[in-house]
XYZ file of C-alpha atoms in Angstrom:
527
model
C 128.031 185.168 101.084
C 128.203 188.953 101.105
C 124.933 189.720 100.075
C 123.109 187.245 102.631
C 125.429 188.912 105.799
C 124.583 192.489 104.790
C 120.395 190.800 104.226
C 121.200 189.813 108.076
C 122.386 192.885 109.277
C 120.170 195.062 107.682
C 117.386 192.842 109.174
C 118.670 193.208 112.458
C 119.262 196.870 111.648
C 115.236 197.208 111.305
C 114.352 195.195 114.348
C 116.563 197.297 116.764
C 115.603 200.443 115.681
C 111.997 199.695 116.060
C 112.819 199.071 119.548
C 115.414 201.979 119.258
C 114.249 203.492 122.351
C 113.635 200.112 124.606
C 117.519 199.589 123.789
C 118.875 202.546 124.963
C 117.254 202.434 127.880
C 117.154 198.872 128.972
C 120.529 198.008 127.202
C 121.893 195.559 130.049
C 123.386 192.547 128.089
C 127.726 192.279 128.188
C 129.466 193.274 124.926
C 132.276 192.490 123.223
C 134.372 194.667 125.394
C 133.890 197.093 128.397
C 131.660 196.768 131.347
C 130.763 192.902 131.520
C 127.424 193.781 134.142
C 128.741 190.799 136.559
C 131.259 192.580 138.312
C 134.036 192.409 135.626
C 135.066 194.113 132.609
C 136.753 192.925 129.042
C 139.458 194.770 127.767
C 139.508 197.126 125.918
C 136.961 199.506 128.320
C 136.788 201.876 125.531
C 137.280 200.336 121.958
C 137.205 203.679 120.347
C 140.143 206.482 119.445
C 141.255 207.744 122.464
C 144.699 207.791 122.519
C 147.621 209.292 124.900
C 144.808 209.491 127.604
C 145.594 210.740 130.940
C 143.284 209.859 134.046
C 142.436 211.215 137.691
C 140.199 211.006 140.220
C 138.683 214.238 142.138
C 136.453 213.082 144.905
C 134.388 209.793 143.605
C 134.806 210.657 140.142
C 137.395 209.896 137.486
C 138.106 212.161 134.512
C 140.216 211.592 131.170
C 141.401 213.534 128.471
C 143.279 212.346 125.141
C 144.783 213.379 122.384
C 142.694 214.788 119.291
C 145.411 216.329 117.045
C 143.886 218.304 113.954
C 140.405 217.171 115.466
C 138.838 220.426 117.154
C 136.818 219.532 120.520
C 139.225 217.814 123.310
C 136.639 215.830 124.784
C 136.509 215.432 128.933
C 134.688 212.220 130.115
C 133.626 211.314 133.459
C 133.452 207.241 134.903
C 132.387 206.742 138.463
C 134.018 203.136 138.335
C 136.944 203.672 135.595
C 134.745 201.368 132.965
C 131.800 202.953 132.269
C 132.495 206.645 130.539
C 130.452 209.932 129.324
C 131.742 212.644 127.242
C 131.202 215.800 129.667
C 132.468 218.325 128.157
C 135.233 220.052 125.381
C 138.198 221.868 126.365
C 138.192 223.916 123.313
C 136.739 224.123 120.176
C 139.277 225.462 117.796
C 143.065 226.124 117.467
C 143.477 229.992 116.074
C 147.642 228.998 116.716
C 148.415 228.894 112.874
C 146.114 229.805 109.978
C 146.928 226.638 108.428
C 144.350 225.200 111.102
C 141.429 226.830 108.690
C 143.233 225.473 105.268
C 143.227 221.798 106.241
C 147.481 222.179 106.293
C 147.475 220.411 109.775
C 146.458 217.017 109.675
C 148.170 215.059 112.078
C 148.714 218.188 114.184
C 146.959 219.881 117.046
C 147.139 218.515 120.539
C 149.481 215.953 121.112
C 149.338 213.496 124.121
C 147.537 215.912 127.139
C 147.853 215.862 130.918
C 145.212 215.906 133.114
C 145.790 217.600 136.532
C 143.554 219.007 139.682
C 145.202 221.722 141.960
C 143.545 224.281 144.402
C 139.763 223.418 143.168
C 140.723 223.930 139.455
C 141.043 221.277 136.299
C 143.878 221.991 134.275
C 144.590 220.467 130.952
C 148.493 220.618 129.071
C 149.052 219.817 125.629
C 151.872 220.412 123.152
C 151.590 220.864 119.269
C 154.311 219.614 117.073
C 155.107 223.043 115.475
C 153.474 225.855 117.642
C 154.428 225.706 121.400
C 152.636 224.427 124.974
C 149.577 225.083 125.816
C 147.162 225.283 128.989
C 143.533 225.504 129.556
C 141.584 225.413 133.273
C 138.287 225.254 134.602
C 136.603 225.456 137.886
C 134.124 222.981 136.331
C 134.649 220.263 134.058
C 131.545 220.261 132.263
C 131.704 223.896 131.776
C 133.689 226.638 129.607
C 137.885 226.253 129.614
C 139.825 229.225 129.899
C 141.084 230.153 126.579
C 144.382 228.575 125.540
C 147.478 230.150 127.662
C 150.557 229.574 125.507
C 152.700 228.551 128.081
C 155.703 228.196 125.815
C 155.957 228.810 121.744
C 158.504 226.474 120.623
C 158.085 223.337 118.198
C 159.319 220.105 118.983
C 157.953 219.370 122.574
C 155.529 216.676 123.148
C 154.113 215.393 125.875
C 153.740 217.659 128.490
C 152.829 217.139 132.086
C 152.731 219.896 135.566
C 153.389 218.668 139.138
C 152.707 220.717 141.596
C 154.704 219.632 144.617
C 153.768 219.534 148.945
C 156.068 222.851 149.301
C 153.266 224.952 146.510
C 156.303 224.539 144.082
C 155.372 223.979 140.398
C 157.266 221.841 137.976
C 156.160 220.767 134.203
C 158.005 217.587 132.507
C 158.245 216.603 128.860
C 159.883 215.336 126.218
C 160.964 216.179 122.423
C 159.269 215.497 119.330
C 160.687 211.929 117.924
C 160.545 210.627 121.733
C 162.723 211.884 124.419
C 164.461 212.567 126.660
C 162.312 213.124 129.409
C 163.195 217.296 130.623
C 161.761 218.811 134.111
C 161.394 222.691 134.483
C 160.395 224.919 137.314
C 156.878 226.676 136.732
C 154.940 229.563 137.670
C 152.417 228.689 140.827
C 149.615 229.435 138.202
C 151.191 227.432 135.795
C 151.244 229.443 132.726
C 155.092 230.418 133.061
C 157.969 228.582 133.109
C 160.798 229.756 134.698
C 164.142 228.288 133.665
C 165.153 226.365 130.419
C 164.781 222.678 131.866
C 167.514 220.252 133.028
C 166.913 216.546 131.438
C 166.217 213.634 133.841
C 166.318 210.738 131.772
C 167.233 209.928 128.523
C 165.997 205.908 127.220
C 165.115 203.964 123.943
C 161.682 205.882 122.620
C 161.250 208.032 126.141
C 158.108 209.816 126.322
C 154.140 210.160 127.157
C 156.147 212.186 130.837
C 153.466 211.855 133.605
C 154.756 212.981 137.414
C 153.678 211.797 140.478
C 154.824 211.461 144.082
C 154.111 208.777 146.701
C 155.698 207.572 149.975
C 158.578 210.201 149.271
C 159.588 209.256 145.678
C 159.083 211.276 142.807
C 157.558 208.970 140.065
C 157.579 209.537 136.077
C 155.989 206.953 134.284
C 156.746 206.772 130.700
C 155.922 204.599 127.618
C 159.175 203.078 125.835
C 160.315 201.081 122.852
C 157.729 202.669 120.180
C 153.953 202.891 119.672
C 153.463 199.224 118.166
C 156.356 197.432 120.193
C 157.021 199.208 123.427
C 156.031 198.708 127.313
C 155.847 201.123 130.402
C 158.576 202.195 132.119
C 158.516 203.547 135.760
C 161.610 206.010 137.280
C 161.669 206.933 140.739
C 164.020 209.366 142.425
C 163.826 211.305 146.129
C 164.675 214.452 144.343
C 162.571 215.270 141.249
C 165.759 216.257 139.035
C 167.178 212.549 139.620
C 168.774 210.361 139.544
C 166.498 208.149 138.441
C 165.824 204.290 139.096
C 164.168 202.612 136.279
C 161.670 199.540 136.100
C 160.503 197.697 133.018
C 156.590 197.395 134.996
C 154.558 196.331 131.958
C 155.313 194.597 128.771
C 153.317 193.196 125.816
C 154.685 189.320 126.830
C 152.643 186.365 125.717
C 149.427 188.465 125.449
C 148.275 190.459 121.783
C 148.434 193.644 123.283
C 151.369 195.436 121.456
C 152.805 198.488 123.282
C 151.247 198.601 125.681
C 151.720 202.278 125.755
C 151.256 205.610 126.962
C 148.794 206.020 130.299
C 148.516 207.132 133.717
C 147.750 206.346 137.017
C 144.854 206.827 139.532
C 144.225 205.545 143.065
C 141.448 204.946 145.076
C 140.419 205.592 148.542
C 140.482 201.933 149.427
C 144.094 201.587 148.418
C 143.274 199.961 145.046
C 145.138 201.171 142.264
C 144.757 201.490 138.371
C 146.023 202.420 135.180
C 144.835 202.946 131.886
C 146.686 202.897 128.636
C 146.365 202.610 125.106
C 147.080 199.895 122.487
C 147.268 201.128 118.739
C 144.766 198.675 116.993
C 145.163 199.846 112.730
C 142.038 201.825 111.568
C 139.895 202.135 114.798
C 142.904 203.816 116.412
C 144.570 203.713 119.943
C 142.110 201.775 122.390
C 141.754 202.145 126.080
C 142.598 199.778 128.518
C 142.249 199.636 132.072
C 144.956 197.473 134.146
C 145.072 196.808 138.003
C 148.240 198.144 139.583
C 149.593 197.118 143.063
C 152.592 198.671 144.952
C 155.313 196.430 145.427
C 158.619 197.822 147.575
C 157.565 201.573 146.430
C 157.719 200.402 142.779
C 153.780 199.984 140.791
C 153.371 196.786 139.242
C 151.465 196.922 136.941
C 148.673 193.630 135.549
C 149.394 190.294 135.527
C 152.679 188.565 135.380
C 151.832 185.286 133.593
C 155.093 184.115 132.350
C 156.695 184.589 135.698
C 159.271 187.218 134.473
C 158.249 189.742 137.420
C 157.054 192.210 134.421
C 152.908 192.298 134.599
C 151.433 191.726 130.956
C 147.491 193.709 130.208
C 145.067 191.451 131.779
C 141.984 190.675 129.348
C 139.166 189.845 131.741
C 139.025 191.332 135.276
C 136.964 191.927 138.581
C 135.606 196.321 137.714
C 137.361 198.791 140.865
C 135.175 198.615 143.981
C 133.928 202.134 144.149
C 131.325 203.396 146.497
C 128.249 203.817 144.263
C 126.694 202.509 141.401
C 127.376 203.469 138.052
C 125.507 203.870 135.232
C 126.315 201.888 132.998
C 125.790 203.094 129.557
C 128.071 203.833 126.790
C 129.958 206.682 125.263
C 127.523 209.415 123.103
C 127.050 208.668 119.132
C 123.711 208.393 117.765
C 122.050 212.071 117.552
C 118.879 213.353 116.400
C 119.808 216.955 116.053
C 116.707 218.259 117.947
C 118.950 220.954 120.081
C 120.392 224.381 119.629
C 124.011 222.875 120.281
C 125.412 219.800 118.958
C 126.149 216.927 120.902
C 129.947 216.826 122.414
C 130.429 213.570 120.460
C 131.034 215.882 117.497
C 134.143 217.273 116.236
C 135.357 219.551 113.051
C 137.967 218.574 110.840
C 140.154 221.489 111.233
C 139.008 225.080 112.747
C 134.544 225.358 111.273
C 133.609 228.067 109.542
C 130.272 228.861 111.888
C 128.317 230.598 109.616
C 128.135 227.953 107.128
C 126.690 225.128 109.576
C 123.357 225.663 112.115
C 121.074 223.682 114.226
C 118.365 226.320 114.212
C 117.854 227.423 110.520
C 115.727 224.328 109.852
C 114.750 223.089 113.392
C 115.284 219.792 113.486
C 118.272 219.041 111.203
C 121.716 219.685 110.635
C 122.149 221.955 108.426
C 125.885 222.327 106.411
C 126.419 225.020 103.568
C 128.765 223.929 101.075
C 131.913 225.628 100.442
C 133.694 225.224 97.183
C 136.588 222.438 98.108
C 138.285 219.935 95.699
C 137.711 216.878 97.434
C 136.744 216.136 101.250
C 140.370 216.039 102.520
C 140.013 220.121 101.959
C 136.288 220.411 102.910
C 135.574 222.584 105.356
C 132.964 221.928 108.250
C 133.034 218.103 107.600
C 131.817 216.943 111.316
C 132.620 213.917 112.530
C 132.742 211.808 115.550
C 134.974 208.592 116.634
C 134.421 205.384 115.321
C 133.332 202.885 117.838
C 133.792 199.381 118.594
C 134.538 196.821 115.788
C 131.009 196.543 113.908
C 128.711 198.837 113.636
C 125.722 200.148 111.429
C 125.194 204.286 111.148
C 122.373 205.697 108.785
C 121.605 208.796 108.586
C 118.407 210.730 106.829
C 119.771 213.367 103.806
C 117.668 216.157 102.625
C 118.731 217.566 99.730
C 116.140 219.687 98.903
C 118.503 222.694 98.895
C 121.276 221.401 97.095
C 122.900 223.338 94.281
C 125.311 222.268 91.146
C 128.467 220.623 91.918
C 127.696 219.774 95.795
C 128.065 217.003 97.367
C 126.713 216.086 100.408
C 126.679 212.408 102.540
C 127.946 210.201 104.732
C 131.396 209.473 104.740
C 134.072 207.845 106.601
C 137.821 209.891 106.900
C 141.024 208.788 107.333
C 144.244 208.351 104.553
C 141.555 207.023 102.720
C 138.375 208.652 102.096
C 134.693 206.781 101.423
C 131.755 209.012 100.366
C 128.422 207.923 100.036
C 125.990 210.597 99.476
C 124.636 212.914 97.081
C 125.970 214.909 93.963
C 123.920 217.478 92.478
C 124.741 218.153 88.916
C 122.713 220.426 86.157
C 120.282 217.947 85.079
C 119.656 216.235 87.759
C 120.335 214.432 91.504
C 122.007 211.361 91.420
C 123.508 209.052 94.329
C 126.984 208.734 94.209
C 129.718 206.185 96.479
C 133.442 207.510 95.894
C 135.833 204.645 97.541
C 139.185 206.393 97.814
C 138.785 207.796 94.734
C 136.982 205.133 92.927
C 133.843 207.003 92.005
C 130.758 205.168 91.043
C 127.536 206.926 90.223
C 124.172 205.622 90.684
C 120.654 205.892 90.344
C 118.965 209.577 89.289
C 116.099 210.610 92.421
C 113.297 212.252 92.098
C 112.250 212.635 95.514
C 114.283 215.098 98.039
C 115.181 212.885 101.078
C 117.571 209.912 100.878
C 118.947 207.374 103.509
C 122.555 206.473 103.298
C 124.269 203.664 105.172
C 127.662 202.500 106.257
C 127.852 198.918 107.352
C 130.874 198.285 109.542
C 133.065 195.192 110.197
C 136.712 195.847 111.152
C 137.251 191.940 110.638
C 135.933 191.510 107.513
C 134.425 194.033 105.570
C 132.704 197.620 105.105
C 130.273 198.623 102.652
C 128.152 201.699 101.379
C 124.732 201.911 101.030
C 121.629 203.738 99.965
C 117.749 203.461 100.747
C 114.593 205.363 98.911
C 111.961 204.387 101.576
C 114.310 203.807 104.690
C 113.942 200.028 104.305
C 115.505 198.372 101.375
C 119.075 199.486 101.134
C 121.644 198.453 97.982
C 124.828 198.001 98.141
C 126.419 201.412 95.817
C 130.887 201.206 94.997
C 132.771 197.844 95.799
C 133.511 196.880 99.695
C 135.964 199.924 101.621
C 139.462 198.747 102.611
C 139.992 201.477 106.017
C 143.367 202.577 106.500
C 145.152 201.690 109.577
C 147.431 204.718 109.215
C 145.025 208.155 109.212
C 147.564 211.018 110.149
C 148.105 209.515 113.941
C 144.274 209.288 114.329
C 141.478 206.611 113.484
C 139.113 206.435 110.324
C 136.203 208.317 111.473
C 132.730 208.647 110.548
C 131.118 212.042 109.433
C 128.782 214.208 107.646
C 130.013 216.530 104.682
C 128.677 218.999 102.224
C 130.769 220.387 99.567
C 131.428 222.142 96.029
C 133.224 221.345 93.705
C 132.306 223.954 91.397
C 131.602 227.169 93.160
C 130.486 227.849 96.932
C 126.797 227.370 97.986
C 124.059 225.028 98.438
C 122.823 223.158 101.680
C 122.466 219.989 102.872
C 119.397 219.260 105.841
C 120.326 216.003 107.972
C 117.810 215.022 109.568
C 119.077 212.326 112.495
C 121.874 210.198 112.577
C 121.705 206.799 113.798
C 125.213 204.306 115.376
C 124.140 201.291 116.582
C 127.862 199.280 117.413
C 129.371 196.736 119.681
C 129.904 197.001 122.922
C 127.863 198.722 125.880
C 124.425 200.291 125.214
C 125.563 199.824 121.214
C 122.187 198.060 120.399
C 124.415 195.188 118.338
């Protein structure tokens, strides 16, 4: 049964890619979620790791951050219709806050939960990390260079930041504690990088956090998540003075849908008095998914989806009519595949931790990737392991190794990282080169090569199962280590997919990648 799916896929594998280029640019039938290209869209509109995201609009565009935590590259996308989105840009590209962000000591740290805000023609992104303070980065241009970090505030245990500025010019920043709440307002600098007081708290509630501010018809708004990642809804407050007190509304709730939270979001409005807001569900080893919900204003409270057991709480809507914006969108899906043909890499990458930049290039062997090992025990402390989110439910990456340079001890492959951690790749030992598939610790060892390039393969299916494989000639792949069991707990992130090269033995040695190929569900996936 195994053996004749993975035949299939890898059948279907060959067909697409031969048409590789047809697909990507043709790429017009609905997937199994997103943008349905008949004027609705199937939740979730991103089925990929973006969690804690925060949305706005500027003009007829609509940008969203999210959390990345150790993960170095806060990505910016752009939608022109809330569904269809494009990685844009990076707020920053490493975290020189604590050395431990070079010694792989900060997994599950970083940013935490960002707000995205627009004020007097500039972007400005907030985050918190767990141990070092709050932090704040703007740009004139979202596609361009951030301002380096301002530490706002060095402190540990804040999360969830978010700055207001208010109709009088007078700035405010709200957040909560780490462990969830409660929910504390200060008074900030007009350029936002100062606070001025110690805080006063607002609101205090079961699980209180995820603060983002807004103001509407004369009511101060925060909008919080409740009740826990897994089993909590969204709460709205509103107040006429921002300091409270505070009315609270239970405005959307999990009910008789599968959507558990629903949690963590915000809010954006159109010109044409539609309103939206999109949210995250945690869904086990592909992470915290994005999904978009229509909002109306009821009595200057937002209700939020659909109420379909009639308890005047809205419940996430699956399938629904896309916002009626102005222009058409393209409609094609988030960056993955790359063929590493340019001087920079693609802003679908991220580092595991803060790179070392003289041990990876794009211009040393035109063409390729190239990553020089450094000596690490296993791939949880590699350095320069780059990676990207995984995306959608099934997918198929491959990827071209040459190992031509490789030295003694490396290692050097495909992987996927999380709690767990599945190699498959090449190790390079004294006498020889030999392929090699390490499931979360179970190593298994395979054929000795002769030749310098292989192609390595990771066959995806969240719903059933995940496999490893290896090709000679690009064409006939085998199955190498039993079937991968993915984590659904990876240090508040997703399992991801990446591309390593390490030592075990001493530092040195290079791995060339030539391309690197995700074909997935969903739009312009090519599955």
């Amino acid at each position: 049964m195994i053996r004749t799916l993975l035949t299939g896929i890898t059948v279907l594998f060959l067909t697409l890619t031969s048409a590789n280029n047809q697909l990507h640019a043709q790429q017009r039938h609905p997937g199994a979620w997103g943008d349905q290209l008949n004027g609705t869209y199937k939740n979730p509109i991103i089925n990929a790791d973006y969690s804690d995201p925060d949305v706005i609009r500027v003009g007829g565009s609509f940008y969203m951050v999210c959390s990345d935590f150790h993960f170095m590259g806060m990505p910016v996308l752009q939608s022109a219709d809330l569904v269809n989105w494009r990685i844009i840009g990076q707020v920053y590209n490493r975290l020189d806050l604590d050395p431990k962000y070079n010694t792989m000591e900060k997994y599950g740290a970083g940013s935490w939960a960002p707000s995205l805000r627009y004020h007097n023609g500039k972007f400005y992104v907030y985050f918190c990390t767990p141990d070092e303070g709050l932090y704040m980065s703007s740009a004139a241009n979202p596609t361009g260079k951030w301002s380096p970090l301002t530490e706002v505030k060095r402190t540990g245990g804040w999360e969830d930041p978010c700055p207001f500025w208010d109709t009088d010019g007078q700035a405010y920043l709200g957040h909560s504690r780490l462990g969830a709440g409660p929910i504390i307002i200060h008074k900030m600098s007009a350029d936002g990088k100062h606070l001025l007081d110690s805080g006063k708290t607002v609101y205090e509630g079961p699980v209180a956090e995820g603060t983002k501010i807004y103001k509407r018809n004369g009511y101060y708004y925060i909008i919080i998540p409740e009740g826990g990642v897994g089993t909590g809804y969204e709460t709205a407050l509103r107040s006429k003075s921002i300091y409270g007190p505070y009315e609270r509304k239970i405005v959307l709730e999990q009910g008789k849908t599968n959507i558990n939270g629903p949690h963590q979001g915000g809010i954006v409005e159109l010109d044409n008095g539609e309103a939206w807001f999109i949210h995250f569900q945690d869904a086990g080893a592909i992470g915290r998914v994005c999904h978009l919900e229509p909002v109306k204003w009821q009595n200057d409270w937002p209700f939020i989806g659909i109420d379909n057991d009639g308890n005047g709480i809205g419940e996430p809507v699956s399938t629904y009519p896309k916002p009626k914006v102005n222009k058409f969108p393209v409609k094609t899906g988030l960056q993955t595949s790359d063929q590493f043909n340019k001087t920079t890499l693609g802003l679908q990458w991220q580092w595991n931790h803060n790179p070392v930049n003289d041990k990876w290039s794009l211009k040393t062997h035109k063409g390729y990737l190239t990553l020089t090992a450094m000596q690490a025990s296993n791939n949880k402390y590699a350095r320069n392991t780059i990676n990207q989110k995984l995306m959608g439910r099934n997918g198929m990456i491959t990827t071209a190794l040459n190992a031509d340079q490789m030295t003694p001890g490396q290692k050097a492959g495909l992987c996927l990282l999380g709690n767990y951690i599945h190699e498959i790749g090449l190790i390079k030992t004294d006498t020889g080169l030999n392929v090699y598939a390490d499931n979360n610790g179970k190593f298994q060892q395979g054929i000795t090569i002769g030749q310098k390039t292989v192609f390595l393969r990771l066959v995806i299916n969240l719903d059933h199962i995940t496999v490893m494989q290896y090709s000679l000639d690009g064409k006939i792949f085998t199955q190498l280590g039993e079937a991968c069991t993915l984590s659904n707990y990876n240090y508040w992130k997703a399992v991801r997919p990446g591309l390593f090269s390490y030592n075990t033995k001493q530092p040195g040695g290079t791995a060339l990648f030539d391309w690197f190929n995700y074909l997935r569900d969903g739009p312009d996936g090519g599955l």
